[in-house]
Short mmCIF file of C-alpha atoms in Angstrom, two decimals:
data_model
loop_
_atom_site.label_atom_id
_atom_site.label_comp_id
_atom_site.label_asym_id
_atom_site.label_seq_id
_atom_site.Cartn_x
_atom_site.Cartn_y
_atom_site.Cartn_z
CA MET S 1 234.19 106.20 343.82
CA ASN S 2 237.50 109.29 344.85
CA HIS S 3 238.26 106.40 347.53
CA MET S 4 237.88 103.94 345.50
CA MET S 5 240.69 105.46 342.90
CA LEU S 6 243.11 106.55 345.63
CA LYS S 7 243.04 102.55 346.81
CA GLY S 8 243.65 101.86 343.42
CA GLY S 9 246.81 104.18 343.36
CA GLU S 10 245.37 106.62 341.22
CA PHE S 11 245.98 109.91 343.52
CA VAL S 12 249.51 109.02 344.85
CA PRO S 13 251.90 112.01 346.22
CA ARG S 14 254.28 112.48 343.95
CA LEU S 15 255.76 115.68 345.29
CA ILE S 16 255.58 116.50 349.65
CA PHE S 17 256.90 119.54 350.52
CA TRP S 18 257.89 121.07 353.55
CA GLU S 19 258.61 124.40 355.41
CA LEU S 20 260.63 123.02 358.26
CA THR S 21 260.59 126.38 359.43
CA GLU S 22 259.56 129.84 358.72
CA GLY S 23 263.38 131.09 360.34
CA CYS S 24 264.64 132.80 356.74
CA ASN S 25 268.47 135.63 357.01
CA LEU S 26 266.26 137.18 353.40
CA LYS S 27 264.26 139.45 353.29
CA CYS S 28 262.41 138.59 349.93
CA ILE S 29 259.21 140.75 348.60
CA HIS S 30 256.91 137.86 347.11
CA CYS S 31 257.68 135.46 349.43
CA ARG S 32 254.96 132.67 350.29
CA ALA S 33 256.09 131.85 353.91
CA THR S 34 256.40 135.80 355.42
CA ALA S 35 259.47 134.37 356.07
CA GLN S 36 260.57 135.88 359.62
CA PRO S 37 263.89 136.73 361.14
CA THR S 38 264.05 134.57 363.66
CA ARG S 39 262.50 130.65 364.61
CA ASN S 40 258.70 130.08 365.48
CA GLU S 41 258.06 128.23 368.83
CA GLU S 42 255.17 126.15 366.78
CA GLU S 43 257.48 124.23 364.78
CA LEU S 44 257.52 120.76 364.21
CA SER S 45 259.96 118.68 366.69
CA THR S 46 262.17 116.17 364.82
CA GLU S 47 260.45 113.71 367.00
CA GLU S 48 257.36 114.26 364.89
CA ALA S 49 259.20 115.59 361.68
CA PHE S 50 260.55 111.61 361.88
CA ARG S 51 256.85 110.72 363.24
CA ILE S 52 255.58 112.31 359.74
CA ILE S 53 258.13 110.83 357.67
CA ASP S 54 257.35 106.80 358.41
CA GLU S 55 253.65 107.66 357.50
CA ILE S 56 254.74 108.99 354.01
CA ALA S 57 256.92 105.81 353.67
CA SER S 58 253.92 103.61 355.00
CA PHE S 59 252.19 103.90 352.04
CA ALA S 60 253.93 106.56 349.84
CA LYS S 61 257.35 107.47 347.88
CA PRO S 62 257.05 111.10 346.73
CA ILE S 63 260.22 113.81 346.39
CA LEU S 64 259.56 114.58 349.51
CA VAL S 65 261.10 118.82 349.24
CA LEU S 66 262.67 120.09 352.46
CA THR S 67 261.53 123.94 352.39
CA GLY S 68 260.99 127.06 354.27
CA GLY S 69 261.91 129.89 354.98
CA GLU S 70 265.05 128.57 354.96
CA PRO S 71 265.44 124.95 356.22
CA LEU S 72 269.42 125.52 356.58
CA TYR S 73 268.00 127.69 359.68
CA ARG S 74 266.62 124.65 361.43
CA PRO S 75 269.87 123.01 363.30
CA ASP S 76 267.94 119.01 362.72
CA ILE S 77 268.02 119.71 359.39
CA PHE S 78 270.48 117.30 358.52
CA GLU S 79 268.62 114.58 361.09
CA ILE S 80 265.38 115.06 359.44
CA ALA S 81 266.91 114.34 356.05
CA SER S 82 269.32 111.86 356.65
CA TYR S 83 266.25 110.21 358.14
CA ALA S 84 263.58 110.28 354.86
CA THR S 85 266.74 108.86 352.86
CA SER S 86 267.10 106.29 354.96
CA LYS S 87 263.30 104.95 354.79
CA GLY S 88 264.05 104.92 350.51
CA ILE S 89 262.19 108.80 350.17
CA HIS S 90 264.26 111.51 347.61
CA VAL S 91 264.94 113.98 349.86
CA ALA S 92 265.52 117.23 347.90
CA LEU S 93 266.20 120.39 349.28
CA ALA S 94 265.13 124.17 348.49
CA SER S 95 267.10 127.36 349.60
CA ASN S 96 268.34 130.50 348.98
CA GLY S 97 272.22 128.90 348.51
CA THR S 98 273.74 131.96 350.66
CA LEU S 99 274.04 129.32 354.28
CA ILE S 100 275.19 126.92 351.73
CA ASN S 101 279.64 127.24 352.16
CA GLU S 102 282.00 124.10 351.71
CA GLU S 103 280.89 122.36 354.89
CA ILE S 104 277.57 123.26 354.63
CA ALA S 105 277.79 121.53 351.15
CA VAL S 106 279.29 117.56 352.18
CA LYS S 107 276.56 118.05 355.01
CA VAL S 108 274.25 118.46 352.25
CA LYS S 109 275.91 115.62 349.89
CA GLU S 110 276.38 113.08 353.30
CA ALA S 111 272.36 113.11 354.08
CA GLY S 112 271.40 112.13 350.66
CA VAL S 113 269.54 115.40 349.43
CA GLN S 114 269.01 114.50 345.52
CA ARG S 115 269.11 117.07 344.66
CA VAL S 116 268.79 121.86 346.12
CA SER S 117 267.22 123.64 343.89
CA ILE S 118 268.46 127.16 344.58
CA SER S 119 266.56 130.64 344.41
CA LEU S 120 267.59 133.35 341.73
CA ASP S 121 265.35 136.19 340.81
CA GLY S 122 267.34 138.15 338.31
CA SER S 123 270.71 137.85 335.82
CA CYS S 124 272.92 139.96 338.13
CA ALA S 125 272.85 141.49 341.64
CA ALA S 126 270.80 144.11 340.90
CA THR S 127 268.01 142.29 340.35
CA HIS S 128 268.21 139.41 342.87
CA ASP S 129 269.46 141.50 345.71
CA GLY S 130 266.75 144.34 345.27
CA PHE S 131 264.53 141.54 344.81
CA ARG S 132 265.66 139.66 347.67
CA GLY S 133 265.66 142.99 349.94
CA ILE S 134 269.86 142.25 351.68
CA PRO S 135 272.78 143.19 349.33
CA GLY S 136 275.26 140.20 348.23
CA SER S 137 273.36 137.64 348.17
CA PHE S 138 272.93 137.23 344.76
CA ASP S 139 276.92 136.43 344.06
CA ALA S 140 276.39 134.29 347.98
CA ALA S 141 273.89 131.88 345.92
CA LEU S 142 275.91 131.70 342.91
CA ARG S 143 279.00 130.57 345.53
CA GLY S 144 276.81 128.14 347.35
CA ALA S 145 275.78 126.38 344.20
CA ALA S 146 279.06 125.64 343.45
CA GLN S 147 280.38 124.20 346.44
CA LEU S 148 277.10 122.08 346.19
CA GLN S 149 278.29 121.69 343.20
CA LYS S 150 282.41 120.30 343.51
CA GLN S 151 280.37 117.78 346.24
CA GLY S 152 278.59 116.40 342.82
CA VAL S 153 274.60 117.11 344.32
CA PRO S 154 272.65 118.13 342.09
CA VAL S 155 271.09 122.27 341.35
CA GLN S 156 268.38 123.75 340.17
CA PHE S 157 267.61 127.45 339.50
CA ASN S 158 263.87 128.44 340.75
CA THR S 159 262.75 131.63 339.69
CA THR S 160 259.71 133.10 339.70
CA ILE S 161 258.61 135.17 336.66
CA THR S 162 257.46 138.77 337.44
CA LYS S 163 257.43 142.32 336.16
CA HIS S 164 260.96 143.31 338.30
CA ASN S 165 262.80 141.07 335.71
CA ILE S 166 260.95 140.41 333.36
CA ASP S 167 263.08 141.75 330.54
CA GLU S 168 265.46 139.24 331.83
CA VAL S 169 264.01 136.02 331.38
CA LYS S 170 266.99 134.91 328.21
CA ASP S 171 269.49 136.11 330.61
CA ILE S 172 268.56 134.25 333.47
CA PHE S 173 268.34 131.00 331.18
CA GLN S 174 271.36 131.63 329.96
CA LEU S 175 272.61 132.00 333.15
CA ALA S 176 271.31 128.45 334.40
CA LEU S 177 273.62 126.85 331.51
CA ASP S 178 276.30 128.81 332.31
CA GLN S 179 276.08 127.68 335.57
CA LYS S 180 276.47 123.93 334.73
CA VAL S 181 272.50 123.42 337.06
CA VAL S 182 270.68 120.63 335.71
CA ALA S 183 267.28 122.03 335.53
CA LEU S 184 265.94 125.43 335.46
CA HIS S 185 261.97 126.36 337.34
CA LEU S 186 260.05 129.18 335.88
CA PHE S 187 257.51 130.27 338.75
CA MET S 188 254.65 132.19 338.24
CA LEU S 189 254.08 134.43 341.25
CA VAL S 190 250.96 133.45 343.52
CA PRO S 191 249.41 136.71 345.68
CA VAL S 192 249.94 134.98 348.45
CA GLY S 193 252.37 135.64 351.79
CA CYS S 194 254.05 138.44 350.88
CA GLY S 195 252.56 138.45 347.22
CA VAL S 196 250.41 139.73 348.26
CA GLN S 197 250.64 143.21 348.45
CA ILE S 198 252.98 143.16 345.15
CA ALA S 199 250.51 141.34 343.51
CA ASP S 200 249.62 144.37 341.82
CA ASP S 201 252.70 145.92 341.23
CA GLN S 202 254.20 142.30 339.94
CA MET S 203 251.70 140.27 338.73
CA LEU S 204 252.01 140.19 334.61
CA PRO S 205 248.43 140.79 332.40
CA ALA S 206 247.78 137.03 331.13
CA ASP S 207 248.94 137.38 327.54
CA GLN S 208 252.49 138.08 328.58
CA TYR S 209 252.40 135.09 330.70
CA GLU S 210 251.10 133.79 327.50
CA GLU S 211 254.01 134.72 325.66
CA VAL S 212 256.81 133.95 328.45
CA LEU S 213 255.38 130.15 328.48
CA GLY S 214 255.25 130.17 324.37
CA TRP S 215 258.95 131.26 324.35
CA PHE S 216 259.97 128.61 327.31
CA TYR S 217 258.64 125.74 326.25
CA GLU S 218 260.51 126.85 322.22
CA GLN S 219 263.67 126.41 324.19
CA SER S 220 262.97 123.25 326.25
CA ARG S 221 263.07 121.79 322.15
CA THR S 222 265.87 122.34 321.71
CA THR S 223 268.24 122.15 325.20
CA SER S 224 269.11 119.63 327.43
CA LEU S 225 268.75 121.63 330.88
CA GLU S 226 265.45 120.28 332.36
CA ILE S 227 263.29 123.25 332.60
CA LYS S 228 259.89 123.03 333.72
CA ALA S 229 256.80 125.71 334.39
CA THR S 230 255.67 126.13 338.03
CA CYS S 231 252.63 127.24 338.71
CA ALA S 232 251.40 127.82 334.99
CA PRO S 233 249.76 124.93 334.89
CA HIS S 234 248.49 126.00 331.05
CA TYR S 235 251.71 126.36 330.17
CA TYR S 236 250.50 122.39 329.40
CA ARG S 237 248.17 123.04 326.83
CA ILE S 238 250.85 125.74 324.95
CA MET S 239 252.88 122.48 325.27
CA ARG S 240 250.28 120.38 323.70
CA GLN S 241 248.58 122.99 321.41
CA LYS S 242 252.58 124.11 319.47
CA ALA S 243 253.46 120.59 319.38
CA LYS S 244 250.15 120.17 317.28
CA GLU S 245 250.95 123.41 314.65
CA ARG S 246 254.00 120.69 314.22
CA GLY S 247 252.24 117.46 313.89
CA GLU S 248 254.81 115.99 317.41
CA ARG S 249 253.28 113.97 320.05
CA ILE S 250 254.33 114.91 323.58
CA THR S 251 255.70 111.69 325.87
CA PRO S 252 255.90 113.59 328.94
CA VAL S 253 258.13 111.81 331.34
CA THR S 254 255.46 110.90 334.52
CA HIS S 255 257.89 110.45 337.41
CA GLY S 256 261.65 111.91 339.18
CA MET S 257 262.40 115.20 339.63
CA ALA S 258 261.92 115.81 335.80
CA ALA S 259 258.12 114.78 335.48
CA MET S 260 256.53 116.55 333.27
CA THR S 261 252.24 115.30 334.28
CA LYS S 262 249.77 117.89 334.19
CA GLY S 263 249.02 121.39 334.99
CA CYS S 264 248.21 121.92 339.12
CA LEU S 265 248.94 118.79 341.94
CA ALA S 266 247.58 120.80 344.40
CA GLY S 267 245.91 118.04 345.88
CA THR S 268 245.86 114.88 343.33
CA GLY S 269 249.51 114.29 343.08
CA VAL S 270 250.95 117.55 345.31
CA CYS S 271 250.56 118.28 349.37
CA PHE S 272 252.53 121.16 351.58
CA ILE S 273 252.54 120.73 354.96
CA SER S 274 253.53 123.45 357.16
CA HIS S 275 256.06 124.65 360.28
CA LYS S 276 253.51 123.75 361.99
CA GLY S 277 252.06 120.12 360.86
CA LYS S 278 249.27 121.32 359.03
CA VAL S 279 248.30 120.02 355.22
CA GLN S 280 247.13 122.65 352.55
CA PRO S 281 247.14 121.36 348.65
CA CYS S 282 249.72 123.18 348.51
CA GLY S 283 252.37 125.44 349.27
CA TYR S 284 250.10 128.60 347.34
CA LEU S 285 247.30 127.60 348.57
CA PRO S 286 246.61 128.69 352.12
CA MET S 287 242.87 125.79 352.56
CA GLU S 288 243.67 123.46 355.50
CA ALA S 289 243.64 120.74 354.91
CA GLY S 290 244.24 118.77 358.16
CA ASN S 291 246.59 118.71 360.85
CA LEU S 292 249.08 116.27 361.32
CA LYS S 293 249.15 116.77 364.77
CA LYS S 294 246.26 115.32 365.06
CA GLN S 295 245.81 112.57 361.94
CA SER S 296 248.17 110.62 359.72
CA VAL S 297 249.71 111.83 356.38
CA GLN S 298 247.71 109.07 354.76
CA GLU S 299 244.71 109.29 356.71
CA VAL S 300 244.59 113.60 355.35
CA TRP S 301 246.30 112.31 352.26
CA GLU S 302 243.01 109.63 351.26
CA GLU S 303 239.78 111.27 353.64
CA SER S 304 240.48 114.92 353.53
CA PRO S 305 237.09 116.99 351.23
CA LEU S 306 239.54 119.19 350.25
CA PHE S 307 241.82 116.88 348.48
CA GLN S 308 238.30 114.78 347.29
CA GLN S 309 237.63 118.09 346.23
CA LEU S 310 240.72 118.42 343.71
CA ARG S 311 240.54 115.46 342.06
CA ASN S 312 236.80 115.97 340.43
CA PRO S 313 237.30 118.13 337.73
CA SER S 314 233.83 118.12 336.59
CA LEU S 315 233.27 121.05 340.12
CA LEU S 316 235.88 123.02 338.10
CA GLU S 317 233.99 126.57 337.10
CA GLY S 318 233.71 128.98 334.78
CA LYS S 319 236.05 128.72 331.84
CA CYS S 320 237.63 126.00 333.26
CA GLY S 321 234.93 123.61 333.76
CA VAL S 322 234.00 123.61 330.03
CA CYS S 323 237.55 123.85 328.81
CA GLU S 324 239.26 120.60 326.46
CA PHE S 325 242.04 120.87 328.47
CA ILE S 326 240.56 120.87 331.89
CA ASN S 327 242.34 116.87 332.04
CA VAL S 328 246.05 118.45 331.66
CA CYS S 329 245.46 121.72 332.67
CA SER S 330 243.31 122.91 335.74
CA GLY S 331 243.66 126.20 335.53
CA CYS S 332 245.47 127.63 339.13
CA ARG S 333 244.15 126.29 342.16
CA ALA S 334 245.64 128.69 344.43
CA ARG S 335 245.28 131.89 342.20
CA ALA S 336 241.57 131.56 341.79
CA PHE S 337 240.90 130.69 345.22
CA SER S 338 243.33 134.29 345.41
CA GLU S 339 241.32 135.93 343.45
CA THR S 340 237.84 134.86 344.33
CA GLY S 341 237.85 132.81 347.20
CA ASN S 342 236.61 129.97 345.13
CA VAL S 343 239.37 127.42 344.48
CA LEU S 344 236.60 125.76 341.93
CA ALA S 345 236.78 129.29 340.06
CA GLU S 346 238.23 130.13 336.84
CA GLU S 347 241.63 130.46 336.30
CA PRO S 348 241.66 134.33 336.18
CA TYR S 349 245.39 134.35 334.24
CA CYS S 350 245.03 132.31 331.28
CA ILE S 351 243.82 134.18 328.28
CA TYR S 352 242.98 131.28 325.95
CA GLN S 353 238.76 130.91 325.59
CA PRO S 354 237.50 127.19 325.20
CA GLN S 355 235.51 126.27 322.07
CA GLY S 356 232.71 126.78 321.91
CA VAL S 357 232.59 129.24 324.22
CA VAL S 358 231.53 133.18 323.66
CA GLY S 359 233.95 135.77 324.56
#
């Protein structure tokens, strides 16, 4: 049945995150990738990258997010981006922004990159630089953003919300407005990579996440800035609860960079390719669904037992399994796995009690 649904197009990759390298010039304490100051010899080659792009283009037209580490560490980054663009794939770049000068910004534009996300972990240098591990990285990131905007490349800010910057969320929102970026995406910390070491100190309690996400939704109703909560699937429950309170109807954007489809898309609308060619449901869920050195992208996407499992919400356990918002949320599968070792367990950072559950 699932395979038939795949052929019918219900499960298509909307976003593919591709970690081109672990190499990075920063030392962020919450890094998913445990980034390194040098590149790994096992990285996929340029030729392998082109083959993977051909495979993607043969069956889907996702947004391809080139990430790292720092993707600008790869000397062939613009070849890869240009090649994907030539195949009709929408290409975005996820960067820390510090390496982007005028020359790099021009190359980003020429490669057809349609948006660059730059990570900001505070509203000021003290907070951001402390988290990023390198003095001057905040100012360098803003300079990089400005260079891109000068070339007409849209810029998005990504912010991972933790205890260290929770009091700056409103200021980060204002900074995004002041810098005239097109989008602000808030990420909830997922304890993988370096994030494991800081989870106890930096993870917000569930009720505080609920409060932040509620505030974020209120801002979304009155601003022209595209704002999105990522790795926070219960945001989609909150959206519907608040809309219902007002008697409003939500009409989510279902395509493009601003798509607001459902909560956790791991393995259903999203996948992640590591720098070694391993495929995961998302970058924060370290379970291997396939390997592109042995399989094609389409084969992994359509036939991976792990992906098939994630596409069946009836398998979810705990309160996620009985929640009336299961089809718009599903809970974060990565946090469930990190907390319990079970990818189908209930989301551990959600305070909502489903109707009919005593508790």
